[in-house]
Short mmCIF file of N, CA and C in Angstrom, two decimals:
data_model
loop_
_atom_site.label_atom_id
_atom_site.label_comp_id
_atom_site.label_asym_id
_atom_site.label_seq_id
_atom_site.Cartn_x
_atom_site.Cartn_y
_atom_site.Cartn_z
N PHE A 637 30.70 106.45 -16.97
CA PHE A 637 30.55 105.21 -16.23
C PHE A 637 31.56 105.11 -15.09
N SER A 638 32.69 105.76 -15.23
CA SER A 638 33.70 105.70 -14.17
C SER A 638 33.23 106.40 -12.90
N ARG A 639 32.24 107.28 -13.00
CA ARG A 639 31.71 107.98 -11.83
C ARG A 639 30.61 107.17 -11.13
N ALA A 640 30.09 106.18 -11.79
CA ALA A 640 29.01 105.37 -11.19
C ALA A 640 29.60 104.34 -10.23
N LYS A 641 28.72 103.76 -9.43
CA LYS A 641 29.15 102.72 -8.50
C LYS A 641 29.70 101.53 -9.28
N LYS A 642 30.90 101.10 -8.92
CA LYS A 642 31.53 99.97 -9.61
C LYS A 642 30.65 98.73 -9.47
N GLY A 643 30.45 98.05 -10.58
CA GLY A 643 29.64 96.84 -10.57
C GLY A 643 28.16 97.08 -10.83
N MET A 644 27.81 98.30 -11.20
CA MET A 644 26.40 98.60 -11.47
C MET A 644 25.89 97.82 -12.67
N VAL A 645 24.57 97.70 -12.76
CA VAL A 645 23.91 97.10 -13.92
C VAL A 645 23.15 98.22 -14.61
N LEU A 646 23.39 98.37 -15.90
CA LEU A 646 22.75 99.42 -16.68
C LEU A 646 21.63 98.83 -17.52
N ILE A 647 20.48 99.47 -17.50
CA ILE A 647 19.36 99.07 -18.35
C ILE A 647 18.95 100.29 -19.15
N ASN A 648 18.92 100.16 -20.47
CA ASN A 648 18.48 101.27 -21.32
C ASN A 648 17.34 100.78 -22.20
N ILE A 649 16.15 101.29 -21.88
CA ILE A 649 14.97 101.00 -22.70
C ILE A 649 14.40 102.30 -23.26
N GLY A 650 15.17 103.39 -23.12
CA GLY A 650 14.69 104.71 -23.53
C GLY A 650 15.09 105.09 -24.93
N ARG A 651 16.28 105.58 -25.06
CA ARG A 651 16.82 106.04 -26.34
C ARG A 651 18.27 105.57 -26.44
N GLY A 652 18.65 105.09 -27.61
CA GLY A 652 20.01 104.62 -27.81
C GLY A 652 21.04 105.71 -27.64
N ALA A 653 20.70 106.92 -28.04
CA ALA A 653 21.65 108.03 -27.98
C ALA A 653 21.87 108.56 -26.56
N LEU A 654 21.19 107.99 -25.58
CA LEU A 654 21.38 108.43 -24.20
C LEU A 654 22.75 108.09 -23.66
N LEU A 655 23.40 107.13 -24.26
CA LEU A 655 24.71 106.75 -23.75
C LEU A 655 25.71 106.54 -24.87
N ASP A 656 26.96 106.62 -24.49
CA ASP A 656 28.07 106.40 -25.41
C ASP A 656 28.34 104.89 -25.44
N GLU A 657 27.95 104.24 -26.53
CA GLU A 657 28.08 102.77 -26.60
C GLU A 657 29.52 102.30 -26.45
N GLN A 658 30.47 103.01 -27.05
CA GLN A 658 31.86 102.58 -26.94
C GLN A 658 32.34 102.69 -25.50
N ALA A 659 31.94 103.75 -24.80
CA ALA A 659 32.29 103.90 -23.39
C ALA A 659 31.65 102.77 -22.57
N LEU A 660 30.42 102.41 -22.91
CA LEU A 660 29.76 101.30 -22.22
C LEU A 660 30.51 100.00 -22.45
N ILE A 661 30.88 99.74 -23.69
CA ILE A 661 31.63 98.52 -24.02
C ILE A 661 32.92 98.47 -23.21
N ASN A 662 33.65 99.57 -23.17
CA ASN A 662 34.90 99.62 -22.41
C ASN A 662 34.64 99.37 -20.93
N SER A 663 33.59 99.97 -20.38
CA SER A 663 33.26 99.81 -18.97
C SER A 663 32.80 98.39 -18.65
N LEU A 664 32.12 97.76 -19.58
CA LEU A 664 31.73 96.35 -19.39
C LEU A 664 32.96 95.45 -19.39
N LYS A 665 33.92 95.76 -20.25
CA LYS A 665 35.15 94.96 -20.32
C LYS A 665 36.02 95.12 -19.08
N ASN A 666 36.09 96.35 -18.55
CA ASN A 666 36.99 96.57 -17.40
C ASN A 666 36.31 96.39 -16.05
N GLY A 667 35.02 96.05 -16.04
CA GLY A 667 34.31 95.75 -14.80
C GLY A 667 33.68 96.93 -14.10
N GLU A 668 33.82 98.13 -14.64
CA GLU A 668 33.13 99.27 -14.03
C GLU A 668 31.62 99.04 -14.06
N VAL A 669 31.13 98.50 -15.18
CA VAL A 669 29.72 98.12 -15.32
C VAL A 669 29.69 96.59 -15.33
N ALA A 670 28.91 96.00 -14.42
CA ALA A 670 28.87 94.54 -14.32
C ALA A 670 28.09 93.91 -15.47
N ALA A 671 27.00 94.57 -15.86
CA ALA A 671 26.14 94.00 -16.89
C ALA A 671 25.26 95.09 -17.47
N ALA A 672 24.69 94.79 -18.64
CA ALA A 672 23.79 95.74 -19.28
C ALA A 672 22.65 94.99 -19.96
N GLY A 673 21.46 95.57 -19.86
CA GLY A 673 20.29 95.12 -20.59
C GLY A 673 19.91 96.23 -21.54
N LEU A 674 19.98 95.96 -22.83
CA LEU A 674 19.81 97.02 -23.83
C LEU A 674 18.69 96.69 -24.81
N ASP A 675 17.75 97.60 -24.92
CA ASP A 675 16.63 97.45 -25.85
C ASP A 675 16.72 98.46 -26.99
N VAL A 676 17.58 99.45 -26.83
CA VAL A 676 17.75 100.51 -27.83
C VAL A 676 19.24 100.76 -28.04
N PHE A 677 19.56 101.26 -29.24
CA PHE A 677 20.96 101.44 -29.60
C PHE A 677 21.12 102.71 -30.41
N THR A 678 22.35 103.19 -30.50
CA THR A 678 22.64 104.39 -31.27
C THR A 678 22.26 104.17 -32.73
N VAL A 679 22.63 103.01 -33.27
CA VAL A 679 22.26 102.62 -34.63
C VAL A 679 21.35 101.40 -34.51
N GLU A 680 20.19 101.49 -35.11
CA GLU A 680 19.26 100.36 -35.08
C GLU A 680 18.91 99.92 -36.49
N PRO A 681 18.86 98.63 -36.71
CA PRO A 681 19.18 97.59 -35.75
C PRO A 681 20.67 97.60 -35.39
N LEU A 682 20.98 97.02 -34.24
CA LEU A 682 22.36 96.95 -33.79
C LEU A 682 23.19 96.23 -34.84
N PRO A 683 24.26 96.87 -35.34
CA PRO A 683 25.08 96.24 -36.38
C PRO A 683 25.63 94.88 -35.95
N ALA A 684 25.69 93.97 -36.89
CA ALA A 684 26.19 92.62 -36.61
C ALA A 684 27.61 92.64 -36.07
N ALA A 685 28.39 93.64 -36.42
CA ALA A 685 29.78 93.72 -35.98
C ALA A 685 29.93 94.27 -34.56
N SER A 686 28.85 94.70 -33.95
CA SER A 686 28.95 95.27 -32.60
C SER A 686 29.41 94.21 -31.61
N PRO A 687 30.39 94.54 -30.77
CA PRO A 687 30.84 93.59 -29.75
C PRO A 687 29.79 93.30 -28.69
N LEU A 688 28.75 94.15 -28.60
CA LEU A 688 27.70 93.92 -27.60
C LEU A 688 27.03 92.56 -27.80
N TRP A 689 26.93 92.10 -29.04
CA TRP A 689 26.29 90.81 -29.33
C TRP A 689 26.97 89.65 -28.62
N ASP A 690 28.28 89.70 -28.50
CA ASP A 690 29.04 88.56 -27.98
C ASP A 690 29.48 88.70 -26.54
N MET A 691 29.09 89.76 -25.88
CA MET A 691 29.51 89.97 -24.50
C MET A 691 28.60 89.15 -23.57
N PRO A 692 29.19 88.31 -22.72
CA PRO A 692 28.38 87.45 -21.85
C PRO A 692 27.60 88.22 -20.78
N ASN A 693 27.98 89.46 -20.53
CA ASN A 693 27.31 90.26 -19.50
C ASN A 693 26.35 91.29 -20.09
N VAL A 694 25.91 91.03 -21.35
CA VAL A 694 24.97 91.94 -22.03
C VAL A 694 23.76 91.16 -22.53
N LEU A 695 22.59 91.69 -22.23
CA LEU A 695 21.34 91.15 -22.76
C LEU A 695 20.84 92.13 -23.80
N VAL A 696 20.70 91.68 -25.03
CA VAL A 696 20.21 92.51 -26.13
C VAL A 696 18.79 92.07 -26.44
N SER A 697 17.86 93.03 -26.42
CA SER A 697 16.48 92.72 -26.80
C SER A 697 16.13 93.48 -28.07
N PRO A 698 15.13 93.04 -28.80
CA PRO A 698 14.83 93.57 -30.13
C PRO A 698 13.93 94.82 -30.14
N HIS A 699 14.27 95.81 -29.32
CA HIS A 699 13.53 97.08 -29.27
C HIS A 699 12.03 96.84 -29.08
N ASN A 700 11.72 96.00 -28.10
CA ASN A 700 10.31 95.75 -27.79
C ASN A 700 10.05 95.68 -26.30
N ALA A 701 10.82 96.43 -25.53
CA ALA A 701 10.66 96.42 -24.07
C ALA A 701 9.28 96.92 -23.65
N ASP A 702 8.61 97.65 -24.52
CA ASP A 702 7.29 98.16 -24.18
C ASP A 702 6.18 97.14 -24.42
N LEU A 703 6.52 96.00 -24.96
CA LEU A 703 5.50 95.01 -25.29
C LEU A 703 5.12 94.22 -24.03
N THR A 704 4.00 94.61 -23.46
CA THR A 704 3.49 93.94 -22.26
C THR A 704 2.14 93.32 -22.58
N GLU A 705 1.58 92.67 -21.61
CA GLU A 705 0.30 91.97 -21.81
C GLU A 705 -0.80 92.90 -22.32
N ASP A 706 -0.80 94.14 -21.81
CA ASP A 706 -1.88 95.05 -22.20
C ASP A 706 -1.41 96.24 -23.03
N SER A 707 -0.20 96.20 -23.55
CA SER A 707 0.34 97.37 -24.24
C SER A 707 -0.43 97.73 -25.50
N ARG A 708 -0.88 96.76 -26.25
CA ARG A 708 -1.64 97.06 -27.46
C ARG A 708 -2.97 97.73 -27.10
N TYR A 709 -3.65 97.18 -26.13
CA TYR A 709 -4.92 97.75 -25.69
C TYR A 709 -4.71 99.18 -25.17
N SER A 710 -3.68 99.36 -24.34
CA SER A 710 -3.39 100.69 -23.78
C SER A 710 -3.09 101.69 -24.88
N SER A 711 -2.35 101.26 -25.90
CA SER A 711 -2.02 102.15 -27.01
C SER A 711 -3.26 102.59 -27.76
N VAL A 712 -4.16 101.66 -28.01
CA VAL A 712 -5.40 101.99 -28.72
C VAL A 712 -6.26 102.94 -27.88
N MET A 713 -6.34 102.68 -26.59
CA MET A 713 -7.13 103.53 -25.71
C MET A 713 -6.54 104.94 -25.65
N PHE A 714 -5.21 105.05 -25.60
CA PHE A 714 -4.56 106.36 -25.58
C PHE A 714 -4.83 107.11 -26.87
N PHE A 715 -4.67 106.42 -27.99
CA PHE A 715 -4.92 107.02 -29.30
C PHE A 715 -6.37 107.51 -29.40
N THR A 716 -7.30 106.68 -28.97
CA THR A 716 -8.72 107.03 -29.03
C THR A 716 -9.01 108.27 -28.19
N LYS A 717 -8.44 108.33 -27.00
CA LYS A 717 -8.64 109.48 -26.11
C LYS A 717 -8.05 110.74 -26.74
N ASN A 718 -6.87 110.65 -27.35
CA ASN A 718 -6.27 111.81 -27.97
C ASN A 718 -7.06 112.26 -29.20
N CYS A 719 -7.62 111.32 -29.94
CA CYS A 719 -8.50 111.69 -31.07
C CYS A 719 -9.70 112.46 -30.57
N GLU A 720 -10.28 111.99 -29.49
CA GLU A 720 -11.43 112.69 -28.89
C GLU A 720 -11.02 114.09 -28.45
N ASN A 721 -9.84 114.20 -27.83
CA ASN A 721 -9.34 115.52 -27.41
C ASN A 721 -9.19 116.44 -28.62
N PHE A 722 -8.66 115.92 -29.71
CA PHE A 722 -8.45 116.72 -30.92
C PHE A 722 -9.78 117.21 -31.49
N VAL A 723 -10.71 116.29 -31.62
CA VAL A 723 -12.01 116.62 -32.22
C VAL A 723 -12.78 117.63 -31.37
N THR A 724 -12.63 117.56 -30.07
CA THR A 724 -13.38 118.45 -29.19
C THR A 724 -12.59 119.71 -28.81
N GLY A 725 -11.38 119.86 -29.36
CA GLY A 725 -10.60 121.06 -29.11
C GLY A 725 -9.86 121.09 -27.79
N ARG A 726 -9.80 119.95 -27.11
CA ARG A 726 -9.05 119.89 -25.85
C ARG A 726 -7.57 119.67 -26.14
N GLU A 727 -6.76 119.91 -25.12
CA GLU A 727 -5.30 119.76 -25.25
C GLU A 727 -4.94 118.30 -25.47
N LEU A 728 -4.02 118.05 -26.39
CA LEU A 728 -3.54 116.70 -26.65
C LEU A 728 -2.54 116.28 -25.57
N GLU A 729 -2.50 115.01 -25.30
CA GLU A 729 -1.55 114.46 -24.34
C GLU A 729 -0.29 113.98 -25.06
N CYS A 730 0.84 114.14 -24.41
CA CYS A 730 2.14 113.61 -24.90
C CYS A 730 2.49 114.12 -26.30
N VAL A 731 2.40 115.41 -26.50
CA VAL A 731 2.71 116.00 -27.78
C VAL A 731 4.23 115.99 -27.97
N VAL A 732 4.68 115.62 -29.15
CA VAL A 732 6.11 115.55 -29.46
C VAL A 732 6.67 116.96 -29.56
N ASP A 733 7.81 117.17 -28.92
CA ASP A 733 8.54 118.43 -29.06
C ASP A 733 9.36 118.31 -30.34
N LYS A 734 8.92 118.97 -31.40
CA LYS A 734 9.56 118.81 -32.70
C LYS A 734 11.00 119.27 -32.70
N GLU A 735 11.36 120.24 -31.87
CA GLU A 735 12.75 120.69 -31.81
C GLU A 735 13.62 119.67 -31.10
N ALA A 736 13.12 119.10 -30.01
CA ALA A 736 13.89 118.12 -29.25
C ALA A 736 13.88 116.75 -29.92
N GLY A 737 12.84 116.47 -30.70
CA GLY A 737 12.76 115.19 -31.40
C GLY A 737 12.10 114.08 -30.61
N TYR A 738 11.44 114.43 -29.51
CA TYR A 738 10.73 113.42 -28.72
C TYR A 738 9.58 114.04 -27.98
#
């Protein structure tokens, strides 16, 4: 965080392990990071003892950043298309890399 532009706003809706939470907390306290919006955490659910809960410059969401007006419909359509691909022997979309874990 010390290499980033001072006063940046960090948003993490990807994976909790993408960042060092303690380093983020320190950077939020010293002003290197102005604010953070977090939907994912290293440990989920976010432990009650985490200082992130009480920081005025942090927005914590309940791991549902993907919930949009049409997300359920889109998910069903994607699943249906991939089922069709499987049944017809076509390549599946968005296959998980089992070694990488995503």
